[in-house]
Short mmCIF file of C-alpha atoms in Angstrom, two decimals:
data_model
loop_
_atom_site.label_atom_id
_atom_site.label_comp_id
_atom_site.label_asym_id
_atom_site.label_seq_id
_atom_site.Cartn_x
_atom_site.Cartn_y
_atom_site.Cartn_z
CA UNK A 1 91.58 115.91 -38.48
CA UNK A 2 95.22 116.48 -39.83
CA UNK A 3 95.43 118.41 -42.93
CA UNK A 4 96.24 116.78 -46.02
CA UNK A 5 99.68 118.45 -47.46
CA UNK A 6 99.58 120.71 -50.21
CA UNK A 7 101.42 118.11 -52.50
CA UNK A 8 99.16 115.39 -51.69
CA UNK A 9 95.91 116.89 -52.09
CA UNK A 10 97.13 118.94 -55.57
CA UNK A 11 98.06 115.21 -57.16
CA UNK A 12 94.93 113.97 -56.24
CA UNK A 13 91.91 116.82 -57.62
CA UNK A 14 90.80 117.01 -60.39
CA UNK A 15 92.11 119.74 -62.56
CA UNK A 16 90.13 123.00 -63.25
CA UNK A 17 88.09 122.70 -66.37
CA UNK A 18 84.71 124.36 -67.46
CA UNK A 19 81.89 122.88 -66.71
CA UNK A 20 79.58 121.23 -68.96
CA UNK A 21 75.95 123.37 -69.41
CA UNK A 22 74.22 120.75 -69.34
CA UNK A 23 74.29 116.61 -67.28
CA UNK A 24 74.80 113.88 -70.39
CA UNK A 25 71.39 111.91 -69.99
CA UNK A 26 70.88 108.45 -69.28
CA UNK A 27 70.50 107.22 -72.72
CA UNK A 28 73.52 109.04 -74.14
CA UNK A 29 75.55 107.46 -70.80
CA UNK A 30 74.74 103.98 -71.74
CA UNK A 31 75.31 103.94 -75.19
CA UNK A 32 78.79 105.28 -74.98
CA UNK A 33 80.03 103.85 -71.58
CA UNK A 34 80.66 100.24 -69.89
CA UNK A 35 79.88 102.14 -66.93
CA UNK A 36 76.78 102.40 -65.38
CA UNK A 37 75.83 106.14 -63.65
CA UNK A 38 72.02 105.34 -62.65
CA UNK A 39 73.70 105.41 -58.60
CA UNK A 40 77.14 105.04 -57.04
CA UNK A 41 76.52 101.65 -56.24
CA UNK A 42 75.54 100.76 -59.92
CA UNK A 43 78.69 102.94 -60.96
CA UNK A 44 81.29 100.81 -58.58
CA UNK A 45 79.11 97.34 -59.85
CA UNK A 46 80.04 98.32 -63.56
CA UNK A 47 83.79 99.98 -62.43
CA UNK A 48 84.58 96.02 -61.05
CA UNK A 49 82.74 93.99 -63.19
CA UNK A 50 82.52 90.98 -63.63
CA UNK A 51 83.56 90.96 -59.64
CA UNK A 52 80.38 91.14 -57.32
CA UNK A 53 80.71 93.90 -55.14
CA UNK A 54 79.78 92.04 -51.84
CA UNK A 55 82.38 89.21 -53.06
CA UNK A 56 85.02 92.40 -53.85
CA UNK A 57 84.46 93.52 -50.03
CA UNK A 58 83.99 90.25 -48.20
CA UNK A 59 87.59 89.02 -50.31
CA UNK A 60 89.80 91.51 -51.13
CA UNK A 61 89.18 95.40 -50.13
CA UNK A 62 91.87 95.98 -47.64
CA UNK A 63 93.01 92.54 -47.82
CA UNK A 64 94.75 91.43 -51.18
CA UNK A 65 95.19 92.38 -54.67
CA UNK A 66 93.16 92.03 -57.26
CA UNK A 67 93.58 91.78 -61.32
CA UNK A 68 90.57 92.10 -63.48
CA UNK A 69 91.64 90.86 -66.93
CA UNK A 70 89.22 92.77 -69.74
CA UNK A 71 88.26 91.27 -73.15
CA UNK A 72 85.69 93.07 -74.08
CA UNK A 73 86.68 95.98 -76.53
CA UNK A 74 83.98 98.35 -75.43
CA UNK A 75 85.73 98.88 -72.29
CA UNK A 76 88.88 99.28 -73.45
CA UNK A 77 88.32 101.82 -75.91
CA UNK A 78 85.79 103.72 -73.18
CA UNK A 79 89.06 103.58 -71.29
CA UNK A 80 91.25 104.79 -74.06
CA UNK A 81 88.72 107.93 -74.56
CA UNK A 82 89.11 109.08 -70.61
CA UNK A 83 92.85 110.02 -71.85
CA UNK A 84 94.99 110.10 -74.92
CA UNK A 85 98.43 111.32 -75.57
CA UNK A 86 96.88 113.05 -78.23
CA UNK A 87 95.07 115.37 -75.54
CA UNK A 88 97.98 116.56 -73.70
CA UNK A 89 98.95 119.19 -76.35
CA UNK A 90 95.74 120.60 -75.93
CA UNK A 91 96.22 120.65 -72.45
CA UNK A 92 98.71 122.29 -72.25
CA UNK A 93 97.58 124.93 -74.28
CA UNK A 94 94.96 125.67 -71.49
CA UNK A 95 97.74 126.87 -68.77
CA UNK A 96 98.86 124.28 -67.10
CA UNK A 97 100.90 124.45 -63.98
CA UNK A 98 103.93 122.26 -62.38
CA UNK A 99 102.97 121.06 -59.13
CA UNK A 100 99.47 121.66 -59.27
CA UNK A 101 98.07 120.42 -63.03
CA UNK A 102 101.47 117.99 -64.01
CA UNK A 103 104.93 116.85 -62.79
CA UNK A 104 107.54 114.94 -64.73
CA UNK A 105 109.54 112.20 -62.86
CA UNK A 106 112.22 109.48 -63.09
CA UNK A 107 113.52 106.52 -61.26
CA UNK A 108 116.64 107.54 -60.18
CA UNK A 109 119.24 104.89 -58.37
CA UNK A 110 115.64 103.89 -56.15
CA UNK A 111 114.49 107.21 -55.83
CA UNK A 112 112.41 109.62 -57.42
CA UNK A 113 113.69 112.80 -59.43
CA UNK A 114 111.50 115.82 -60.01
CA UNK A 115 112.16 117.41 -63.62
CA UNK A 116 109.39 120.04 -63.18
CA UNK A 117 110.16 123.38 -65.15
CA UNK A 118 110.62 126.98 -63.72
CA UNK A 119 107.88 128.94 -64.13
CA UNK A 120 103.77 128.70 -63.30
CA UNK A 121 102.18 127.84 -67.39
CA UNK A 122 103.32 124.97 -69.59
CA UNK A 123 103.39 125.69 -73.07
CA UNK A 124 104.53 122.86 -74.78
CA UNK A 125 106.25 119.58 -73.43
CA UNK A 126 108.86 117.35 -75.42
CA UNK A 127 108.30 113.76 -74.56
CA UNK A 128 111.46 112.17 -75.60
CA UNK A 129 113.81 111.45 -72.51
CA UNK A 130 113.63 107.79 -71.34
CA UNK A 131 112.48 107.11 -68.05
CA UNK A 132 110.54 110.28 -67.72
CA UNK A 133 106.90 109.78 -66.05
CA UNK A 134 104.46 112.53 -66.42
CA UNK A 135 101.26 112.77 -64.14
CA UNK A 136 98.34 114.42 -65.08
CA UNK A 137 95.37 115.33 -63.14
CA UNK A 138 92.41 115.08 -64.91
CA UNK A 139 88.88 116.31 -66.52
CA UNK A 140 85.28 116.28 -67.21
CA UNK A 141 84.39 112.43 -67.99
CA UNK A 142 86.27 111.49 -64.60
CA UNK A 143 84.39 114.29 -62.94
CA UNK A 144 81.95 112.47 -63.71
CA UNK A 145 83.36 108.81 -62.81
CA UNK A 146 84.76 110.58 -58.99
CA UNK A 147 81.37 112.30 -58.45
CA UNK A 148 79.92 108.96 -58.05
CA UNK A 149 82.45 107.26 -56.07
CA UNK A 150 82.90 110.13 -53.59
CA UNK A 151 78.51 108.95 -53.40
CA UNK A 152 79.37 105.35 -53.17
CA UNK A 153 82.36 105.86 -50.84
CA UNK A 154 81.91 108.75 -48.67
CA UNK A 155 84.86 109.69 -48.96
CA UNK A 156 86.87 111.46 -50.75
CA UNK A 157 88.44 109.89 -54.23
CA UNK A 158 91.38 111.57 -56.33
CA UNK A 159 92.67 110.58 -59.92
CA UNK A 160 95.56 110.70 -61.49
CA UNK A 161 96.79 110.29 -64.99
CA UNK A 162 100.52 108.55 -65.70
CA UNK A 163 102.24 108.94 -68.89
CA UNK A 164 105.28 106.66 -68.95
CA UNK A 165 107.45 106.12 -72.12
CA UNK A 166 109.09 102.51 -73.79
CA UNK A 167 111.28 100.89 -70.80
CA UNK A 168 110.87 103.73 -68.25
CA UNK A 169 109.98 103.67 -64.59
CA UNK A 170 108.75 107.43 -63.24
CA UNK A 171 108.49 106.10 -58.96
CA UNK A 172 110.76 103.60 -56.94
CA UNK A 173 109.13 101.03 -55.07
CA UNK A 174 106.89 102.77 -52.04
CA UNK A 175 103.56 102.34 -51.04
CA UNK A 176 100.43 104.86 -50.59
CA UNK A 177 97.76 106.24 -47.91
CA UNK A 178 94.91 104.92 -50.31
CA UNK A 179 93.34 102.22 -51.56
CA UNK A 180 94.41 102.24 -55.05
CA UNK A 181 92.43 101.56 -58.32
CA UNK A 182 94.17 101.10 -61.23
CA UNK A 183 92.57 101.83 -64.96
CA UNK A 184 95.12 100.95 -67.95
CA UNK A 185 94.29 103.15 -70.53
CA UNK A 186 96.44 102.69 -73.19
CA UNK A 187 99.74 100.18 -73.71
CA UNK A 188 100.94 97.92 -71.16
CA UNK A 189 102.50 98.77 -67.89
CA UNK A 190 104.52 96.13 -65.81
CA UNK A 191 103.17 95.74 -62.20
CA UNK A 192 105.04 94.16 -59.45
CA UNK A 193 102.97 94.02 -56.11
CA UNK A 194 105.20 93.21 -52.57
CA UNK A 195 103.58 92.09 -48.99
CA UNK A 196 103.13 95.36 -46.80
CA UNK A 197 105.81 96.68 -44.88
CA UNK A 198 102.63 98.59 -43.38
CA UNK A 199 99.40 96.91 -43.24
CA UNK A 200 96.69 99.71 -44.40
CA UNK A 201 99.65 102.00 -44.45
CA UNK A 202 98.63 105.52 -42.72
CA UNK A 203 101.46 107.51 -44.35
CA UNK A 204 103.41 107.43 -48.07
CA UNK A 205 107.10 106.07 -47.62
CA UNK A 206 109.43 104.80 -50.23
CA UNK A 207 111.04 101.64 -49.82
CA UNK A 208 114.19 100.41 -51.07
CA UNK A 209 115.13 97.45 -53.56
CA UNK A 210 116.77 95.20 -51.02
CA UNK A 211 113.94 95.61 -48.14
CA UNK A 212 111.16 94.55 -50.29
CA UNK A 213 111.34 90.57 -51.15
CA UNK A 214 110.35 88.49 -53.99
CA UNK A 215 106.61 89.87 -55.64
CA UNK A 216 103.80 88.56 -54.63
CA UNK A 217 102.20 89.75 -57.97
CA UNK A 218 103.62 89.77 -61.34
CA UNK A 219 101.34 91.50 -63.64
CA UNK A 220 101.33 92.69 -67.42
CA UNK A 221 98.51 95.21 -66.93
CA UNK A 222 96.54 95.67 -70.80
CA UNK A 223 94.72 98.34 -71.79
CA UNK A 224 90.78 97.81 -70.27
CA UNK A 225 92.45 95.78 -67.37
CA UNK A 226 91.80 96.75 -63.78
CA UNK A 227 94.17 96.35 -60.90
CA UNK A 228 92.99 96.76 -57.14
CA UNK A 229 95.47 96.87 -53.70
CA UNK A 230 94.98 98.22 -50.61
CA UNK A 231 96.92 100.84 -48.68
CA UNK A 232 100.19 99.79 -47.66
CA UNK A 233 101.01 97.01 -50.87
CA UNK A 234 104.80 98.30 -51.89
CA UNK A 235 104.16 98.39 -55.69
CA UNK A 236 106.25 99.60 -58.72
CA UNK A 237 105.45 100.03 -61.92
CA UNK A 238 107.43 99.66 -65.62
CA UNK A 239 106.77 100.20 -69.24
CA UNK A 240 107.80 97.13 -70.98
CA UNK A 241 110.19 97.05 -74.03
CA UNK A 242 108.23 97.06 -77.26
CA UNK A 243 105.67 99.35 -75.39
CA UNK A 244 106.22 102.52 -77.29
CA UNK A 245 104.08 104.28 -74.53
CA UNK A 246 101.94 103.28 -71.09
CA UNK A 247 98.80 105.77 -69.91
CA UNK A 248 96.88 104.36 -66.63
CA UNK A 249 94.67 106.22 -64.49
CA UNK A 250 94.73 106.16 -60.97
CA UNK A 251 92.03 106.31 -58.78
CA UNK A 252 92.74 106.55 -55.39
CA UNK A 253 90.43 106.73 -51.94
CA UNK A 254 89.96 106.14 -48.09
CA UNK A 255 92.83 108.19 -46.99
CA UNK A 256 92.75 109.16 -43.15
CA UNK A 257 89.17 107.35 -43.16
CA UNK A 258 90.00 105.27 -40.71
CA UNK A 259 88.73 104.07 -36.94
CA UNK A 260 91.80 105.56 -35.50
CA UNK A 261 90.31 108.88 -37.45
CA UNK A 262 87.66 108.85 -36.45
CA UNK A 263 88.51 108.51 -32.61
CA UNK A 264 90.88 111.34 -32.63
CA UNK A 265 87.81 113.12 -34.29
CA UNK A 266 84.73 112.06 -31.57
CA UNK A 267 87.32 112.33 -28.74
CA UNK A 268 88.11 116.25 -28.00
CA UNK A 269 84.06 116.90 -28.12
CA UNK A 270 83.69 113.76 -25.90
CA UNK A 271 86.02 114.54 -23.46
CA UNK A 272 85.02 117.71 -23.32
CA UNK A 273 81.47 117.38 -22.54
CA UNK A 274 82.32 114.70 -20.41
CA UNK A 275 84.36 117.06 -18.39
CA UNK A 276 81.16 119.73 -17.87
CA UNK A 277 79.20 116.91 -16.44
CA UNK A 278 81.90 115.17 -14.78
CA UNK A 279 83.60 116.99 -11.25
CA UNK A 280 86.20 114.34 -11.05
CA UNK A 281 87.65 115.14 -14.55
CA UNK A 282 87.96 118.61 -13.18
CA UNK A 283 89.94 117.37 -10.49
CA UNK A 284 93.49 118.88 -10.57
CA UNK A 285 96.15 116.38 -10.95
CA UNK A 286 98.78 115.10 -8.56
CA UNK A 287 101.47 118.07 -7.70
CA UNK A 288 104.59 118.14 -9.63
CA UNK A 289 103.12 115.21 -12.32
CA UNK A 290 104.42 116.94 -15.24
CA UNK A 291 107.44 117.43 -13.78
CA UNK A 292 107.65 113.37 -12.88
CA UNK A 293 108.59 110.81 -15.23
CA UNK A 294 106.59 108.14 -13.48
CA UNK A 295 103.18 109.36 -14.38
CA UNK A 296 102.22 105.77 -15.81
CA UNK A 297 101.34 105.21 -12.06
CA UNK A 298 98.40 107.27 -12.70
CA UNK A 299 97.04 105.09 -15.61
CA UNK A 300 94.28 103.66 -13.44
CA UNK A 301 92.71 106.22 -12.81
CA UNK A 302 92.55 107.49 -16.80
CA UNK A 303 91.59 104.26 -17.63
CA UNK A 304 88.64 104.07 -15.39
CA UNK A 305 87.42 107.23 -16.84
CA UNK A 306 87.72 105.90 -20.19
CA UNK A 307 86.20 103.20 -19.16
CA UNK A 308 83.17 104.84 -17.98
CA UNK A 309 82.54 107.11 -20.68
CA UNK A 310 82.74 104.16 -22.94
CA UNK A 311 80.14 102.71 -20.88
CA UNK A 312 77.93 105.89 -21.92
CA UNK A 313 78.99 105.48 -25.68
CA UNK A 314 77.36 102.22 -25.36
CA UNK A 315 74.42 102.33 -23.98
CA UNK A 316 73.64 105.66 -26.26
CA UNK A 317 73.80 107.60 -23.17
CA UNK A 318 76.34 109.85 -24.75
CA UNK A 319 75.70 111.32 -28.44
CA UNK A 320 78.82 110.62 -30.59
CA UNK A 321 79.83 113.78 -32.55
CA UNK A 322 82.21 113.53 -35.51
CA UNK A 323 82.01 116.93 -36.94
CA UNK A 324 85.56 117.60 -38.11
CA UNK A 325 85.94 114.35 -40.54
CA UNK A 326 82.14 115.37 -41.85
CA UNK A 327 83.23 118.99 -42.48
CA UNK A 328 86.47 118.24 -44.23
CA UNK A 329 84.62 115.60 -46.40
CA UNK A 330 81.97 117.96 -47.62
CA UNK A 331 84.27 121.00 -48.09
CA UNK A 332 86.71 118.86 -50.28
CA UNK A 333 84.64 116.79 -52.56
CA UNK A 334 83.49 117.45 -56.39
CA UNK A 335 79.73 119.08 -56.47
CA UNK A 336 77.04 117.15 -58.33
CA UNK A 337 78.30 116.57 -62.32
CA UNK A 338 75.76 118.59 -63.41
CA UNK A 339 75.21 122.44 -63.94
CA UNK A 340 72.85 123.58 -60.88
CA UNK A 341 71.91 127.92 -60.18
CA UNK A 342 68.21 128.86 -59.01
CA UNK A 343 65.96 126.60 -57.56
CA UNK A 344 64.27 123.89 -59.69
CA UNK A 345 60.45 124.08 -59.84
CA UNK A 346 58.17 125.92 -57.63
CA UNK A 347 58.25 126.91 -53.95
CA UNK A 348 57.09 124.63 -52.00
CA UNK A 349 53.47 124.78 -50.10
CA UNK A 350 52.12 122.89 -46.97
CA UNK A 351 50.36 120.27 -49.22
CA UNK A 352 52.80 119.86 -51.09
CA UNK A 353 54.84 116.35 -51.53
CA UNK A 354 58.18 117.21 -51.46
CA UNK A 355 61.69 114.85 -51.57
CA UNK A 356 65.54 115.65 -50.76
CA UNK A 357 67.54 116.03 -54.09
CA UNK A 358 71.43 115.36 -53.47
CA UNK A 359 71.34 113.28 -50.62
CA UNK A 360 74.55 111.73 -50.91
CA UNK A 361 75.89 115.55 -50.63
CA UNK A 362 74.85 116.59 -48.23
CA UNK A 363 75.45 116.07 -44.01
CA UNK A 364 73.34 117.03 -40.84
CA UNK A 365 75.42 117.79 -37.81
CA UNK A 366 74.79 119.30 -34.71
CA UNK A 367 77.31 121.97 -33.10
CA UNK A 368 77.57 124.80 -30.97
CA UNK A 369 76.16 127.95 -32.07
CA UNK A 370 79.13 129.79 -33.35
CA UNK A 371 78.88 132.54 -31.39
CA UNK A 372 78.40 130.75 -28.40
CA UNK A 373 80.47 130.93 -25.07
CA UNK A 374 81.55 127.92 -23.07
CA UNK A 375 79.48 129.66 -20.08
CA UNK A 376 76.52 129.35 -22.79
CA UNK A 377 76.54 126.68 -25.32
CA UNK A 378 73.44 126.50 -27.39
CA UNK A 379 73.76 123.91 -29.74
CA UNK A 380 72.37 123.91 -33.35
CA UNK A 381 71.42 121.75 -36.41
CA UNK A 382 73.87 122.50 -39.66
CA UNK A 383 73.07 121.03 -43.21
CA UNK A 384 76.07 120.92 -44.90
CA UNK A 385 76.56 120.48 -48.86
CA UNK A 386 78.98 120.35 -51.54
CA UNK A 387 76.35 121.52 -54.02
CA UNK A 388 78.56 124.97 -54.31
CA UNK A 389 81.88 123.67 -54.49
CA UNK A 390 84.33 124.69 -57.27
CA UNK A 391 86.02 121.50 -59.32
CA UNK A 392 89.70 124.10 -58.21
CA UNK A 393 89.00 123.69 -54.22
CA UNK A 394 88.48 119.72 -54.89
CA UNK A 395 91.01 117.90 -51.98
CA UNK A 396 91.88 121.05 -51.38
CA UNK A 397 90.03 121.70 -47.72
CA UNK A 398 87.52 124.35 -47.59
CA UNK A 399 90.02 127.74 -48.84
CA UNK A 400 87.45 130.40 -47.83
CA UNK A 401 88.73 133.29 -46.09
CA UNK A 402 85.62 134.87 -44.87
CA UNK A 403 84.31 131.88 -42.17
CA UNK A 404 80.40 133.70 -42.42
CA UNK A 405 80.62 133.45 -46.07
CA UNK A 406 81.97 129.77 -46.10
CA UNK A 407 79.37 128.63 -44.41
CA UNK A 408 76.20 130.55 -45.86
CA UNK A 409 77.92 128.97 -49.49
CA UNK A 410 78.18 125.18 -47.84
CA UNK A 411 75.11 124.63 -45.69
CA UNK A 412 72.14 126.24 -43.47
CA UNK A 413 71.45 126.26 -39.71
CA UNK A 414 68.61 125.70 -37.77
CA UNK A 415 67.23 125.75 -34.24
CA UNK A 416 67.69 122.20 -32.48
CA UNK A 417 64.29 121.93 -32.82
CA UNK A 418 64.57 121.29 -36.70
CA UNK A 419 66.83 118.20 -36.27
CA UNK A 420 63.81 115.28 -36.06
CA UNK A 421 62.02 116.97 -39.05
CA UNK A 422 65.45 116.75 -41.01
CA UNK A 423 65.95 113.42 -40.23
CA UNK A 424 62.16 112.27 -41.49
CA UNK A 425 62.91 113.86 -44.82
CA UNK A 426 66.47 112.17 -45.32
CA UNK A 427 64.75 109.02 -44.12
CA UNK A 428 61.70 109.17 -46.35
CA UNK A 429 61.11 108.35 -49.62
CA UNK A 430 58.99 111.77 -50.12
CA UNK A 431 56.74 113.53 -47.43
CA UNK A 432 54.15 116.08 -47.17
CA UNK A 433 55.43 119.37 -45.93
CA UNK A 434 52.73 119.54 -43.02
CA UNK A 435 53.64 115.87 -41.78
CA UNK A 436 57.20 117.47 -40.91
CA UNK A 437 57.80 116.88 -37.11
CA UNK A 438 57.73 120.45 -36.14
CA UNK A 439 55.74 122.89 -34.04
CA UNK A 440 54.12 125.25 -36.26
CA UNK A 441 53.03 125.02 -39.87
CA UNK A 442 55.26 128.61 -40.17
CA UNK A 443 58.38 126.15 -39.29
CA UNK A 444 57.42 123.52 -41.68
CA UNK A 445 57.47 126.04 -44.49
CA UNK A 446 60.38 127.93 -43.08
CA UNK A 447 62.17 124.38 -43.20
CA UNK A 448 61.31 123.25 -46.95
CA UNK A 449 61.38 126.71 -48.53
CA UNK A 450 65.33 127.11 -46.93
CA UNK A 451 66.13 123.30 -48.11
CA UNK A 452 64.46 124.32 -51.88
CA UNK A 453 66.63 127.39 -52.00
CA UNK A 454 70.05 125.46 -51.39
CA UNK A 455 68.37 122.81 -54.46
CA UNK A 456 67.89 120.40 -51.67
CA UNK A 457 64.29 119.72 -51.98
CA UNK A 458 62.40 119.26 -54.96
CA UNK A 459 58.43 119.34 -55.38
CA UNK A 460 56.87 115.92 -57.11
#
């Protein structure tokens, strides 16, 4: 899977912050927040509300726009709270950076203007210029908020925080890799929405005035109002006159999480295997091919190879392995909004009923031993997590330097053997720890004591 570029992935994390000692519990949740944290799905339910979420997916995600007007004053002052101009004199007195924490912006003549500072800290910033946009990244509460849609998606989700004074404009008129959630916070903020240049874009590109058309959405966007469009929608954004100031948070997922993703991601470890079992795909080609610019006439042959092996994905004959996108996913995400360090409870025992905590981070794969050769491949189980990641890494790819260490901090391995036991327990409710599929009552302990370590199984 491509990397995501430096600039990207640093506008879309969340910035570094403590963390809180201690998860806010249920009762405090509800009684101070519209939404709902009980599970990602009742998060993204209370996120789109009133909007049914099977209506939100049959109707519009990936298809159209959509504006969710908001009357009711509890969510807009819950919005208000995620972000106030107020806070960004504090926040600045915690060291942020250009580039990675903020960046200031204008419109300029249809194109966009950088007015970062020198220098790694900002100290203080003077708000005053027209047409100056500053983005934020952004903190605990939407650590929280991300957490659960990262759950709900699978897949990554970034925020970002926009600033924009009285009769300014901080972009031009582009479109984005991501589906795009927009929270006004504060103010008003002038949408207009275009038809794609791109349907479900695959790259950011700017696009000028005269390319764009008439808007195919006009929208006033109020403080507790929501605004949805999929990748691709050319949008730009203004601060009305009479708006002394316009703060909207971005939300912003599904970026490279498509089909076409995930093909370039199953099809090197297809091929490949393909090829060990396969004498004709280690058939040299045709002397002098590369050299010809007719090698189209060949395209039979390919395509009856292709052809074949999709016959085998088909019929489950050949195991699909999407390791890379899985990896990348868990390596970049938020951990659990919570503070987690030893084990909770006791060890597990053999009678004991035990469940899988953190499902939603955490991924089984199955891989070549590291150190094996392609004379030898032995192929192993991994359980990946993002129960160690760092808020700093998040969207930023897995930074480690020492590989070993990397993945001792994200996951275990296990014999091949351990895969249908690991599957009961992510497929079960709870489970004794001798009804684990496994050979020996020392492997079903050697299983749930490794999984309790990591905080991945709990004893009821």
């Amino acid at each position: 899977m491509p990397k995501k570029s430096k600039t990207q992935s640093v506008k879309r994390r969340t910035a570094d912050r403590e963390q809180p000692a201690v998860k806010r519990s249920r009762e405090e949740q509800s009684d101070t927040s519209p939404l709902c944290f009980q599970s990602p799905d009742t998060l993204f339910e209370s996120l789109i509300q009133p909007m049914a979420t099977d209506r939100f997916f049959s109707e519009y995600w990936e298809k159209k726009p959509l504006h969710l007007q908001r009357s009711d004053p509890g969510t807009a002052a819950y919005y208000q709270s995620l972000f106030q101009l107020s806070d960004l004199q504090s926040l600045c007195s915690q060291g942020l950076e250009y580039y990675r924490d903020i960046n200031v912006v204008r419109c300029v003549n249809g194109k966009k203007k950088l007015l970062n500072k020198e220098g790694r800290r900002l100290l203080v910033l003077k708000f005053h210029r027209r047409s100056q946009q500053v983005s934020v990244c952004c903190q605990d509460e939407l650590w929280r908020i991300q957490e659960k849609l990262e759950c709900f998606f699978g897949a990554l989700v970034g925020s970002n925080i926009y600033i924009t004074p009285e009769e300014s404009q901080g972009l031009p008129p582009h479109y984005d890799d991501v589906e795009v959630f927009i929270l006004q916070l504060e103010g008003q903020k002038h949408w207009r929405l275009y038809n794609p240049a791109v349907p479900l874009a695959a790259e950011y590109s700017v696009q000028s005035e005269d390319s764009i058309g008439i808007p195919t959405h006009d929208i006033i966007l109020k403080a507790g109002d929501l605004l949805y469009f999929p990748r691709g929608t050319i949008h730009q954004a203004r601060t009305p006159a009479g708006v002394n100031c316009s703060i909207h948070l971005t939300l912003s997922t599904y970026q490279r999480i498509s089909w076409g993703d995930l093909l370039l991601d199953v099809f090197p470890s297809l091929l490949s295997d393909r090829s060990r079992r396969d004498v004709s795909l280690r058939e040299g080609m045709p002397r002098r091919l590369l050299l010809s610019s007719s090698a189209g006439l060949h395209a039979e042959r390919l395509a009856a190879s292709l052809r074949s092996l999709a016959d085998e994905m088909e019929t489950g004959a050949q195991e699909l392995s999407f390791t890379h996108m899985k990896r990348d996913f868990i390596a970049s995400r938020l951990p659990p909004y919570c503070q987690l360090s030893s084990p909770s409870g006791r060890s597990p025992a053999l009678e004991d009923t035990v469940i899988l905590t953190f499902k939603d981070h955490m991924v089984i794969t199955v891989e070549p031993r590291p150190q094996s050769t392609d004379d030898a491949t032995e192929l192993v189980v991994f359980v990946l997590h993002s129960l160690k990641n760092q808020r700093e890494g998040h969207m930023m790819g897995d930074s480690c330097d020492d590989q070993e260490e990397c993945s001792i901090s994200t996951g275990l391995q296990f014999p091949l053997s351990y895969l249908q036991a690991l599957q009961q327990l992510q497929l079960a409710e709870q489970l004794v720890v001798a009804q684990l599929q496994l050979p020996s009552q020392e492997d079903k302990l050697n299983l749930a004591l490794a999984l309790w370590s990591e905080n991945l199984l709990r004893v009821l």
